[in-house]
Coordinates of C-alpha atoms in Angstrom, one line a residue:
M12 CA 82.7 -94.5 -61.9
D13 CA 85.6 -97.3 -60.7
D14 CA 85.2 -98.6 -57.3
H15 CA 88.5 -100.8 -58.0
R16 CA 91.1 -98.3 -59.0
P17 CA 94.1 -99.8 -58.2
A18 CA 96.7 -98.3 -56.3
G19 CA 99.4 -96.3 -57.2
L20 CA 102.2 -93.8 -56.3
G21 CA 99.1 -91.6 -54.9
D22 CA 99.0 -93.1 -51.7
L23 CA 102.5 -93.1 -50.9
P24 CA 102.6 -89.6 -49.2
A25 CA 99.8 -90.4 -46.7
D26 CA 101.6 -93.8 -45.6
L27 CA 105.2 -91.7 -45.1
C28 CA 103.0 -89.4 -43.0
A29 CA 101.5 -92.9 -41.3
W30 CA 104.9 -93.4 -40.4
A31 CA 105.9 -90.3 -38.9
G32 CA 102.7 -90.3 -37.0
G33 CA 103.8 -93.7 -35.8
L34 CA 107.1 -92.9 -34.8
T35 CA 105.9 -89.7 -32.9
L36 CA 103.5 -91.3 -31.1
A37 CA 105.6 -94.3 -29.9
V38 CA 108.5 -91.7 -28.7
A39 CA 105.8 -89.7 -27.1
I40 CA 104.7 -92.2 -24.8
A41 CA 108.2 -93.7 -24.2
P42 CA 109.3 -93.4 -20.8
E43 CA 112.7 -92.1 -21.8
R44 CA 112.5 -90.1 -24.9
P45 CA 115.4 -90.0 -27.7
P46 CA 117.3 -86.9 -28.9
L47 CA 115.2 -85.0 -31.5
P48 CA 118.2 -85.5 -33.9
H49 CA 118.0 -89.5 -33.5
A50 CA 114.1 -89.0 -33.4
V51 CA 114.2 -87.2 -37.0
G52 CA 116.6 -89.6 -38.2
A53 CA 114.7 -92.5 -37.4
V54 CA 111.1 -91.2 -38.9
L55 CA 113.6 -90.4 -42.3
L56 CA 115.2 -94.1 -41.7
A57 CA 111.6 -95.5 -41.9
A58 CA 110.6 -93.5 -45.0
A59 CA 113.6 -94.8 -47.0
L60 CA 113.3 -98.5 -45.8
H61 CA 109.3 -98.4 -46.4
I62 CA 110.0 -97.5 -49.7
A63 CA 113.0 -99.8 -50.5
I64 CA 110.3 -102.8 -49.4
A65 CA 107.3 -101.6 -50.7
W66 CA 109.0 -101.8 -54.2
P67 CA 109.3 -105.2 -54.4
V68 CA 106.2 -106.1 -52.9
H69 CA 104.6 -103.8 -55.7
L70 CA 102.6 -101.9 -53.1
Y71 CA 102.4 -98.5 -55.5
R72 CA 102.8 -100.4 -58.9
R73 CA 99.2 -100.6 -59.8
R74 CA 98.8 -104.2 -58.9
Y75 CA 96.2 -104.3 -56.1
D76 CA 92.7 -102.7 -55.8
R77 CA 92.3 -99.8 -53.4
G78 CA 91.3 -100.9 -50.2
T79 CA 91.3 -104.8 -50.9
L80 CA 92.2 -107.2 -48.6
D81 CA 95.1 -107.8 -50.9
E82 CA 96.5 -104.8 -50.5
L83 CA 96.1 -104.5 -46.7
R84 CA 97.9 -108.0 -46.8
A85 CA 101.2 -106.5 -48.6
A86 CA 101.0 -103.1 -46.6
G87 CA 101.1 -105.0 -43.3
V88 CA 104.1 -107.2 -45.2
V89 CA 105.9 -103.9 -45.8
A90 CA 104.9 -102.3 -42.4
A91 CA 106.2 -105.8 -40.4
A92 CA 109.5 -105.8 -42.5
A93 CA 110.2 -102.1 -42.3
G94 CA 109.5 -102.2 -38.3
A95 CA 111.7 -105.5 -38.0
A96 CA 114.8 -103.5 -40.1
L97 CA 114.2 -100.6 -37.7
Y98 CA 114.5 -102.4 -34.8
A99 CA 118.1 -104.3 -36.1
L100 CA 119.4 -100.8 -37.3
N101 CA 118.5 -99.6 -33.9
P102 CA 118.6 -95.4 -34.8
M103 CA 117.6 -94.4 -31.4
P104 CA 120.5 -96.3 -29.0
T105 CA 119.2 -94.6 -26.1
A106 CA 115.1 -95.0 -26.6
P107 CA 113.5 -98.1 -25.4
A108 CA 113.7 -100.6 -27.7
G109 CA 109.9 -101.6 -28.3
I110 CA 109.4 -97.7 -30.5
P111 CA 109.9 -99.2 -34.0
V112 CA 107.4 -101.8 -32.9
V113 CA 104.6 -99.7 -31.9
A114 CA 105.4 -97.3 -34.6
A115 CA 104.8 -100.1 -37.0
M116 CA 101.8 -100.9 -35.8
T117 CA 100.6 -97.5 -35.8
A118 CA 101.7 -96.9 -38.8
L119 CA 99.6 -99.7 -40.7
L120 CA 96.5 -98.7 -38.9
G121 CA 97.0 -95.4 -40.4
M122 CA 97.5 -96.8 -44.1
A123 CA 94.1 -99.0 -43.1
V124 CA 92.2 -96.0 -42.1
V125 CA 93.1 -93.8 -45.0
R126 CA 92.7 -96.5 -47.6
A127 CA 88.8 -97.6 -45.9
A128 CA 88.2 -93.8 -46.3
A129 CA 89.2 -93.3 -49.3
R130 CA 87.5 -96.1 -51.1
R131 CA 84.2 -95.3 -49.2
R132 CA 84.8 -91.6 -50.1
R133 CA 85.4 -92.4 -54.3
S134 CA 82.6 -95.6 -53.9
L135 CA 79.7 -93.1 -52.7
D136 CA 80.8 -90.2 -55.3
G137 CA 78.5 -90.5 -58.3
R138 CA 75.8 -92.8 -57.0
D139 CA 72.2 -91.3 -55.9
P140 CA 71.5 -89.8 -53.2
V141 CA 68.4 -90.9 -51.2
L142 CA 66.5 -91.0 -48.3
V143 CA 65.7 -94.4 -46.6
Y144 CA 62.5 -94.3 -44.8
G145 CA 62.6 -96.9 -41.6
A146 CA 65.2 -97.2 -38.9
G147 CA 64.5 -100.6 -37.6
A148 CA 66.3 -103.7 -38.3
A149 CA 65.5 -104.0 -42.4
G150 CA 66.5 -100.5 -42.2
H151 CA 70.0 -101.1 -40.8
R152 CA 70.8 -103.9 -43.1
L153 CA 70.3 -102.0 -46.1
L154 CA 72.1 -98.9 -44.9
R155 CA 75.2 -101.7 -44.5
S156 CA 74.5 -103.1 -47.7
M157 CA 74.3 -100.0 -49.6
L158 CA 77.6 -98.5 -48.0
H159 CA 79.7 -101.5 -48.3
D160 CA 78.2 -103.1 -51.6
P161 CA 80.9 -101.3 -54.7
H162 CA 78.1 -101.9 -57.2
C163 CA 74.9 -100.1 -55.2
R164 CA 73.8 -96.9 -57.6
Y165 CA 72.7 -95.5 -54.0
R166 CA 74.0 -93.1 -51.7
P167 CA 72.0 -93.0 -48.2
V168 CA 72.1 -89.0 -47.1
G169 CA 69.5 -89.4 -44.3
V170 CA 67.2 -92.0 -43.0
L171 CA 63.6 -91.1 -41.6
D172 CA 61.3 -92.6 -39.3
D173 CA 58.3 -91.7 -37.3
D174 CA 59.4 -93.0 -34.2
P175 CA 60.6 -89.7 -32.1
A176 CA 63.0 -91.7 -30.2
K177 CA 65.1 -92.5 -33.4
C178 CA 65.3 -88.7 -34.4
N179 CA 69.0 -87.6 -34.3
L180 CA 70.6 -90.9 -34.4
R181 CA 73.5 -92.2 -36.7
I182 CA 73.0 -95.4 -38.2
E183 CA 76.1 -96.6 -40.3
G184 CA 77.2 -93.2 -40.2
V185 CA 73.9 -91.6 -41.6
P186 CA 71.5 -89.4 -39.7
V187 CA 67.8 -89.9 -38.9
L188 CA 66.4 -86.6 -40.2
G189 CA 62.8 -86.8 -38.9
G190 CA 59.8 -88.8 -39.6
R191 CA 56.8 -88.4 -42.5
S192 CA 55.8 -85.3 -41.3
A193 CA 59.3 -83.8 -42.5
L194 CA 59.7 -86.1 -45.6
I195 CA 59.2 -83.5 -48.0
A196 CA 61.4 -80.9 -46.2
V197 CA 64.3 -83.3 -45.9
L198 CA 64.0 -84.3 -49.7
E199 CA 64.5 -81.0 -50.7
R200 CA 67.2 -80.1 -48.2
T201 CA 69.8 -83.3 -48.8
G202 CA 68.6 -83.4 -52.6
A203 CA 67.5 -86.9 -52.7
S204 CA 66.7 -88.1 -55.8
G205 CA 64.3 -90.9 -53.9
V206 CA 63.0 -92.8 -51.2
V207 CA 64.0 -96.6 -50.4
F208 CA 60.6 -97.6 -48.0
A209 CA 62.4 -100.0 -45.6
V210 CA 59.9 -100.8 -43.4
R211 CA 58.9 -104.8 -44.0
N212 CA 55.3 -105.9 -43.9
G213 CA 54.5 -102.6 -43.5
D214 CA 50.9 -101.5 -43.1
G215 CA 49.7 -100.4 -47.2
A216 CA 48.0 -97.3 -45.5
L217 CA 51.8 -95.7 -44.6
L218 CA 53.1 -96.7 -47.7
R219 CA 50.4 -94.9 -49.9
S220 CA 50.7 -92.0 -47.3
V221 CA 54.8 -92.1 -48.5
R222 CA 54.3 -92.7 -51.9
A223 CA 51.8 -89.4 -51.8
L224 CA 54.4 -87.4 -50.4
V225 CA 57.4 -88.7 -52.5
T226 CA 55.5 -88.6 -55.9
A227 CA 54.1 -85.1 -55.0
T228 CA 57.6 -83.8 -55.4
G229 CA 58.7 -85.8 -58.2
R230 CA 61.0 -87.8 -56.8
A231 CA 61.1 -91.9 -57.0
L232 CA 60.4 -94.5 -54.3
W233 CA 61.4 -97.9 -54.4
V234 CA 60.6 -100.8 -51.3
L235 CA 62.4 -103.3 -49.8
P236 CA 60.1 -106.6 -50.6
S237 CA 58.4 -108.2 -47.6
L238 CA 59.8 -110.9 -46.1
D239 CA 57.4 -113.5 -47.6
E240 CA 59.5 -112.6 -51.1
T241 CA 63.1 -112.4 -49.4
L242 CA 64.4 -112.9 -45.7
D243 CA 67.4 -110.6 -47.1
A244 CA 67.4 -107.0 -46.8
S245 CA 69.9 -105.8 -49.1
V246 CA 70.1 -103.5 -51.9
G247 CA 69.9 -105.6 -54.6
D248 CA 66.5 -106.7 -53.2
V249 CA 65.4 -102.9 -53.8
R250 CA 62.7 -103.0 -56.7
E251 CA 59.6 -100.6 -57.6
V252 CA 56.2 -100.0 -56.0
Q253 CA 54.2 -103.0 -56.9
L254 CA 50.7 -102.6 -56.4
S255 CA 50.3 -105.7 -53.6
D256 CA 52.6 -103.1 -51.6
L257 CA 50.4 -100.7 -51.7
L258 CA 47.8 -102.8 -50.1
G259 CA 49.5 -103.8 -47.5
R260 CA 52.3 -106.7 -46.5
R261 CA 51.5 -108.9 -44.0
Q262 CA 53.7 -112.1 -42.8
L263 CA 52.0 -114.6 -41.7
D264 CA 52.4 -117.1 -38.9
T265 CA 52.1 -120.4 -40.3
D266 CA 52.1 -123.5 -38.2
L267 CA 54.0 -125.9 -40.7
G268 CA 53.9 -128.9 -37.9
T269 CA 50.3 -129.0 -38.2
I270 CA 50.5 -128.6 -41.8
G271 CA 52.9 -131.4 -42.1
D272 CA 50.6 -133.3 -40.0
Y273 CA 48.0 -133.8 -42.8
L274 CA 49.9 -133.0 -45.9
T275 CA 53.2 -134.9 -45.5
G276 CA 53.2 -138.1 -46.8
R277 CA 49.5 -138.2 -47.9
R278 CA 47.9 -138.3 -51.6
V279 CA 46.5 -135.0 -51.9
L280 CA 43.8 -134.1 -55.1
V281 CA 43.4 -130.1 -56.3
T282 CA 40.8 -129.4 -58.5
G283 CA 40.7 -126.4 -60.6
A284 CA 44.5 -127.0 -60.7
G285 CA 45.4 -124.5 -63.4
G286 CA 43.6 -121.9 -61.9
S287 CA 44.8 -118.7 -59.9
I288 CA 44.2 -120.3 -56.9
G289 CA 44.7 -123.5 -57.9
S290 CA 47.9 -123.5 -59.4
E291 CA 49.5 -121.5 -56.0
L292 CA 47.9 -124.5 -54.3
C293 CA 49.8 -126.9 -56.2
R294 CA 52.8 -125.0 -56.0
Q295 CA 53.0 -124.8 -52.1
L296 CA 51.1 -128.2 -51.4
Y297 CA 54.4 -129.5 -53.3
R298 CA 56.6 -127.9 -50.9
F299 CA 55.0 -130.2 -48.0
G300 CA 56.1 -133.7 -49.8
P301 CA 52.8 -135.0 -50.6
A302 CA 53.2 -139.0 -51.1
E303 CA 51.2 -138.0 -54.7
L304 CA 49.6 -134.4 -55.4
M305 CA 47.3 -135.2 -58.3
M306 CA 46.0 -131.9 -60.3
L307 CA 43.1 -131.9 -61.9
D308 CA 41.4 -129.9 -64.5
R309 CA 39.6 -129.6 -68.0
D310 CA 41.9 -127.1 -69.7
E311 CA 45.3 -128.9 -70.6
S312 CA 47.2 -125.8 -71.3
A313 CA 46.6 -124.6 -67.8
L314 CA 47.7 -128.2 -66.4
H315 CA 50.6 -127.4 -68.7
A316 CA 51.5 -124.2 -67.1
V317 CA 51.2 -125.5 -63.3
Q318 CA 53.6 -128.3 -64.1
L319 CA 56.0 -126.2 -65.9
S320 CA 56.1 -123.9 -62.8
I321 CA 56.8 -126.7 -60.5
H322 CA 58.9 -128.8 -61.9
G323 CA 60.5 -126.5 -64.3
R324 CA 59.4 -128.6 -67.3
A325 CA 56.1 -129.9 -68.7
L326 CA 56.2 -133.0 -70.7
L327 CA 52.6 -133.8 -70.0
D328 CA 53.5 -137.4 -69.3
S329 CA 53.0 -137.7 -66.0
P330 CA 49.9 -139.1 -64.0
E331 CA 49.9 -136.3 -61.7
L332 CA 48.2 -134.2 -64.6
I333 CA 44.7 -135.2 -64.9
L334 CA 42.4 -133.9 -67.4
C335 CA 38.7 -134.2 -66.6
D336 CA 35.5 -131.9 -66.1
L337 CA 33.8 -132.2 -63.1
R338 CA 30.2 -131.9 -64.6
D339 CA 31.3 -135.5 -65.6
A340 CA 30.3 -137.4 -62.7
A341 CA 31.4 -141.2 -64.0
A342 CA 34.6 -140.1 -65.0
L343 CA 35.5 -138.5 -61.7
E344 CA 34.1 -141.8 -59.9
A345 CA 36.2 -143.6 -61.7
I346 CA 39.6 -141.3 -61.3
F347 CA 39.1 -141.3 -57.4
A348 CA 38.6 -144.9 -57.1
A349 CA 41.8 -145.6 -59.1
R350 CA 44.0 -143.0 -57.7
R351 CA 42.2 -142.6 -53.6
P352 CA 42.9 -139.4 -52.6
E353 CA 43.0 -138.6 -48.8
V354 CA 42.8 -135.1 -49.0
V355 CA 41.2 -132.7 -51.6
F356 CA 41.3 -129.0 -52.5
H357 CA 38.1 -128.5 -54.5
A358 CA 39.4 -125.2 -56.2
A359 CA 37.4 -125.4 -59.8
A360 CA 34.2 -123.2 -60.3
L361 CA 33.2 -120.5 -62.8
K362 CA 33.6 -117.0 -61.2
H363 CA 33.0 -114.5 -63.3
L364 CA 29.4 -112.7 -61.9
T365 CA 28.2 -110.4 -64.7
L366 CA 28.6 -114.0 -67.3
L367 CA 26.9 -116.2 -64.8
E368 CA 24.2 -113.9 -64.4
R369 CA 23.5 -114.1 -68.0
H370 CA 24.0 -118.4 -68.2
P371 CA 22.8 -119.2 -64.7
G372 CA 22.3 -122.9 -66.4
E373 CA 26.3 -122.6 -66.3
A374 CA 26.5 -121.9 -62.9
L375 CA 24.4 -124.4 -61.7
Q376 CA 26.1 -127.2 -63.4
T377 CA 29.9 -126.2 -62.8
N378 CA 29.8 -124.8 -59.3
V379 CA 26.8 -126.6 -58.0
I380 CA 26.2 -129.7 -59.8
G381 CA 30.1 -130.2 -60.2
T382 CA 30.8 -129.7 -56.2
L383 CA 28.2 -132.3 -55.8
N384 CA 30.2 -134.7 -58.2
V385 CA 33.2 -134.1 -56.2
L386 CA 31.6 -134.6 -52.9
S387 CA 30.3 -138.1 -53.8
A388 CA 33.4 -139.1 -55.7
A389 CA 35.5 -138.3 -52.2
A390 CA 33.3 -140.1 -49.6
A391 CA 32.9 -142.9 -51.8
V392 CA 36.6 -143.3 -51.0
G393 CA 36.4 -142.3 -47.9
V394 CA 38.5 -138.8 -48.5
A395 CA 40.2 -137.8 -45.1
R396 CA 39.6 -133.8 -45.3
F397 CA 38.1 -131.9 -47.9
V398 CA 38.6 -128.2 -48.5
N399 CA 35.8 -126.4 -50.6
I400 CA 37.3 -123.3 -51.9
S401 CA 34.3 -120.4 -51.3
T402 CA 34.1 -116.8 -51.9
D403 CA 32.9 -113.7 -50.1
K404 CA 30.3 -113.5 -52.5
A405 CA 28.3 -116.4 -50.6
A406 CA 27.7 -113.8 -47.6
N407 CA 24.5 -113.0 -48.1
P408 CA 24.6 -113.7 -51.4
T409 CA 22.8 -111.3 -54.3
S410 CA 24.1 -112.7 -57.8
V411 CA 24.1 -116.0 -59.3
L412 CA 27.8 -116.7 -58.5
G413 CA 27.1 -116.0 -54.7
Y414 CA 24.1 -118.2 -54.6
S415 CA 25.9 -120.9 -56.1
K416 CA 29.0 -120.5 -53.9
R417 CA 26.7 -120.4 -51.0
I418 CA 24.8 -123.6 -52.2
T419 CA 28.3 -125.4 -52.3
E420 CA 29.0 -124.2 -49.2
R421 CA 25.9 -125.7 -47.4
L422 CA 26.3 -129.0 -49.6
T423 CA 30.1 -129.3 -48.1
A424 CA 28.5 -128.8 -44.5
H425 CA 26.0 -131.6 -45.4
R426 CA 28.7 -134.3 -46.5
S427 CA 30.3 -133.6 -43.0
T428 CA 27.0 -135.0 -41.6
V429 CA 26.9 -138.5 -43.4
A430 CA 30.2 -139.3 -44.4
D431 CA 33.5 -140.2 -42.6
G432 CA 36.3 -137.7 -42.9
T433 CA 36.2 -134.2 -42.5
Y434 CA 34.3 -131.6 -44.9
L435 CA 34.9 -127.8 -44.6
N436 CA 34.9 -124.6 -46.7
V437 CA 37.3 -121.6 -47.1
R438 CA 36.0 -117.9 -47.7
F439 CA 37.8 -115.7 -49.0
G440 CA 37.5 -112.3 -51.0
N441 CA 39.4 -111.1 -54.4
V442 CA 42.4 -112.0 -55.0
L443 CA 45.4 -109.6 -56.3
G444 CA 46.3 -110.4 -60.3
S445 CA 44.3 -113.7 -60.3
R446 CA 42.8 -114.2 -64.1
G447 CA 39.7 -112.4 -65.0
S448 CA 40.3 -110.3 -61.6
V449 CA 39.8 -106.2 -61.6
V450 CA 43.2 -105.5 -61.5
T451 CA 44.0 -107.5 -64.4
A452 CA 41.3 -105.8 -66.3
F453 CA 42.6 -102.2 -65.0
Q454 CA 46.4 -103.5 -66.3
A455 CA 44.9 -104.7 -69.8
Q456 CA 43.3 -101.1 -69.8
I457 CA 46.5 -99.1 -68.9
E458 CA 48.6 -101.4 -71.4
A459 CA 45.7 -100.4 -74.6
G460 CA 46.1 -96.6 -73.2
G461 CA 43.2 -96.2 -71.1
P462 CA 40.2 -95.4 -70.1
I463 CA 40.1 -97.8 -66.9
T464 CA 36.1 -98.4 -66.3
V465 CA 35.1 -98.3 -62.5
T466 CA 31.4 -99.0 -61.8
D467 CA 31.2 -96.6 -59.2
P468 CA 33.2 -94.1 -57.1
A469 CA 32.0 -95.6 -53.9
V470 CA 32.3 -99.5 -55.0
T471 CA 34.9 -101.2 -52.1
R472 CA 36.3 -104.9 -52.4
Y473 CA 38.4 -106.9 -50.3
F474 CA 42.0 -108.2 -51.8
M475 CA 44.8 -110.5 -50.7
T476 CA 47.7 -111.4 -52.9
V477 CA 47.4 -114.9 -54.2
Q478 CA 50.4 -116.2 -51.9
E479 CA 48.4 -115.4 -48.7
A480 CA 45.7 -116.5 -49.6
V481 CA 46.7 -120.1 -50.0
Q482 CA 48.8 -120.0 -46.9
L483 CA 45.9 -119.6 -45.0
V484 CA 43.6 -122.1 -47.1
I485 CA 46.1 -124.8 -46.1
Q486 CA 46.3 -123.0 -42.6
A487 CA 42.8 -123.0 -42.5
A488 CA 42.3 -126.8 -43.3
A489 CA 44.2 -127.8 -40.6
L490 CA 42.2 -126.4 -38.1
G491 CA 38.9 -126.6 -39.7
A492 CA 36.1 -128.6 -38.2
G493 CA 33.5 -130.8 -40.2
G494 CA 30.6 -128.5 -41.3
E495 CA 32.6 -124.8 -41.1
A496 CA 33.1 -122.4 -43.2
L497 CA 36.6 -120.5 -41.9
V498 CA 36.6 -117.0 -43.0
L499 CA 40.6 -115.4 -43.8
D500 CA 41.1 -112.0 -42.8
M501 CA 41.1 -109.9 -45.8
G502 CA 42.1 -106.8 -44.3
A503 CA 40.6 -103.4 -44.7
P504 CA 38.4 -103.0 -48.1
V505 CA 39.7 -101.3 -50.6
R506 CA 38.1 -98.9 -52.7
I507 CA 38.3 -99.8 -56.5
D508 CA 38.2 -96.3 -57.7
E509 CA 41.5 -95.3 -55.4
L510 CA 42.9 -98.7 -56.9
A511 CA 42.4 -97.5 -60.1
H512 CA 43.8 -94.0 -59.7
Q513 CA 46.9 -95.4 -58.1
L514 CA 47.2 -98.2 -61.1
A515 CA 46.3 -94.9 -63.1
A516 CA 49.5 -92.9 -61.5
M517 CA 51.8 -95.6 -61.8
S518 CA 51.4 -95.7 -65.7
T519 CA 54.3 -93.6 -67.8
R520 CA 51.3 -91.9 -69.6
P521 CA 48.0 -90.1 -68.7
I522 CA 45.8 -92.5 -68.1
E523 CA 41.5 -91.7 -67.9
V524 CA 39.1 -93.4 -65.3
V525 CA 35.3 -93.5 -66.3
Y526 CA 32.4 -94.9 -64.4
T527 CA 30.1 -97.1 -65.5
G528 CA 27.8 -97.9 -63.0
L529 CA 27.0 -101.3 -60.7
R530 CA 26.0 -104.2 -63.0
P531 CA 22.9 -106.5 -62.0
G532 CA 24.0 -109.1 -59.2
E533 CA 27.1 -106.8 -58.1
K534 CA 27.1 -105.2 -54.3
L535 CA 28.4 -101.7 -53.7
H536 CA 30.3 -103.3 -50.4
E537 CA 31.0 -107.0 -50.3
E538 CA 30.7 -108.7 -46.9
L539 CA 32.7 -111.5 -45.7
F540 CA 30.0 -112.6 -43.2
G541 CA 26.5 -113.1 -43.7
H542 CA 23.7 -112.6 -41.4
G543 CA 23.5 -114.4 -38.1
E544 CA 27.4 -115.5 -38.7
T545 CA 29.6 -114.2 -35.9
D546 CA 33.3 -113.1 -36.4
L547 CA 35.0 -115.7 -33.8
R548 CA 38.7 -116.7 -34.1
P549 CA 39.7 -119.5 -31.4
L550 CA 42.8 -120.7 -33.1
H551 CA 44.2 -118.2 -35.3
P552 CA 44.3 -114.5 -35.4
L553 CA 43.7 -114.3 -39.1
I554 CA 40.8 -117.2 -39.9
S555 CA 37.3 -116.9 -38.3
H556 CA 35.1 -120.3 -37.6
V557 CA 31.4 -119.8 -38.9
T558 CA 29.0 -122.5 -38.9
V559 CA 27.2 -123.5 -41.9
P560 CA 23.8 -125.3 -42.3
P561 CA 24.1 -128.2 -44.5
L562 CA 21.5 -128.2 -47.2
D563 CA 20.3 -131.6 -49.0
P564 CA 21.8 -132.3 -52.4
A565 CA 18.4 -133.5 -53.8
L566 CA 16.8 -129.9 -53.7
A567 CA 20.2 -128.9 -55.9
L568 CA 19.5 -131.8 -58.3
A569 CA 16.0 -131.0 -58.6
L570 CA 16.7 -127.7 -60.4
S571 CA 17.3 -127.6 -64.4
A572 CA 20.2 -126.3 -66.0
S573 CA 17.8 -125.6 -69.1
A574 CA 15.1 -123.5 -67.1
A575 CA 15.0 -119.8 -67.8
P576 CA 17.8 -117.8 -66.6
A577 CA 15.3 -115.5 -64.9
A578 CA 13.7 -118.7 -63.1
L579 CA 16.8 -120.3 -62.5
S580 CA 18.4 -117.5 -60.7
G581 CA 15.3 -117.2 -58.4
Q582 CA 15.6 -120.4 -57.4
L583 CA 19.0 -120.8 -56.9
A584 CA 18.6 -117.6 -54.8
D585 CA 15.2 -119.7 -52.8
L586 CA 18.1 -122.3 -52.0
C587 CA 20.2 -120.7 -50.6
A588 CA 17.7 -119.5 -47.9
V589 CA 16.0 -123.1 -47.5
P590 CA 16.2 -123.3 -43.9
V591 CA 17.7 -126.9 -42.5
M592 CA 14.5 -128.3 -40.8
D593 CA 12.4 -127.2 -44.3
A594 CA 14.9 -129.4 -46.3
P595 CA 12.7 -132.3 -46.7
R596 CA 9.5 -131.1 -47.2
L597 CA 11.0 -128.1 -49.7
S598 CA 12.5 -131.6 -51.5
A599 CA 9.5 -133.4 -51.4
A600 CA 7.6 -130.0 -53.3
R601 CA 10.0 -129.7 -56.1
T602 CA 10.0 -133.0 -57.2
S603 CA 6.4 -133.6 -57.1

């Protein structure tokens, strides 16, 4: 298909008809009409003049692409010159002198319309017929892009929208043919090869419903990315459906001014900077222009990767990268004393639930004692704001991971009572596509040919994209008060079984789903709020504030990582439940 076919002699008859029509119209509206022989002579003269002038201008000698501005400019020159010559020769002496002028303008308009219509008709031939789902602003812009982009491979044959008021409208000439209930019938009637979902930041349930209908007919489904991915709504942005689309795509209302107040021009340190959350934190924090961004991790390869993602190169020779283990309290104190960060995001942690059930001593040393080391180093240099990244497993914990993260929440709350600055927690659920997450595991199983293993058909989990999680973490850190846990709105929990089947359906080969049973420490349904915690959102619609009871660090320090795993797990569980008023008494009992 060639959308840029040069103009040739095939356009000449249409142009001569445009002149005939222009002269006929001009004569018809003239107050004094010339004799018919004069009018016919004027048409023949206009045709001859047009051909004579068009030839040296190369209008029909395949110099110009059909329907382009260059061709229209050449046609305008020919029409103007032919009109001027017609006016000078005056083939209708008894008629008003303005007839040639009106005829030339009308003829040019006719030539332009014919070329535009032919170009559009030709450009749509051979393209894949598709339906566009969504008649909002994004749908309007997408249709315009489809119809006017010469390289677009889609031809819109209809629009679908669930708003009854939009039914029977025509958008860019394309009719609205109904809503979701009519989707299958419209697909069959129009012969469309697929559907482009053009509802920006739409609800995941809506996309899943549309996808189920489309795939049932064997057609393809594409999506227009969310506003978080691109501000445009052109056909070049249309892509395949991703798992993040099926879970829901929300545009976040981020208060950039508030964030800038505590980040811009400040020295900011991120622990666990090479992890999924930590690396995205670094990328987003960098945009706020901190005076210094310090990225700390014990994994040198992860530090290399995050530096590469921020700067496009990673020579590992800049002071922004800090190689250090949280378990080394002396090294942390020296780093904080030398670099003196003002804002700290503590994202470093061990996070694999099942592995930590077998090795609770590692959870104690990294998640609990490591956090205490960071808290102590931060307090020693007067950090203004400390943000501990927690997890939904800290709400009513049932696993070593949950116990250790709940303890870190309480230790952070305790630090807020004895140190200057604001020490707070941010709690959220699973991050889509993070290293070691269930989605990553499923994708690896699919690549290996299956099966996908699910613990229980009824198990549910909360999910959000890493970009959304980090945006809310940064926003929450600006809003939170000392001793709080800010709980991020994760949307509706997702059934892991449904997630597995969706991923399997996206595979090019059949993938089996098998069930293995819940493992020790796992919940059937995760919770975002613990017993006694209330969902209050005074400052941001997606951020809840809950008070966390402080915990005396001496209690955590009294535990031994070398204790038997079962005993240590029980001690960690007991520590989570220690009331504030009993802390001194229990601390004395532990150390005696």
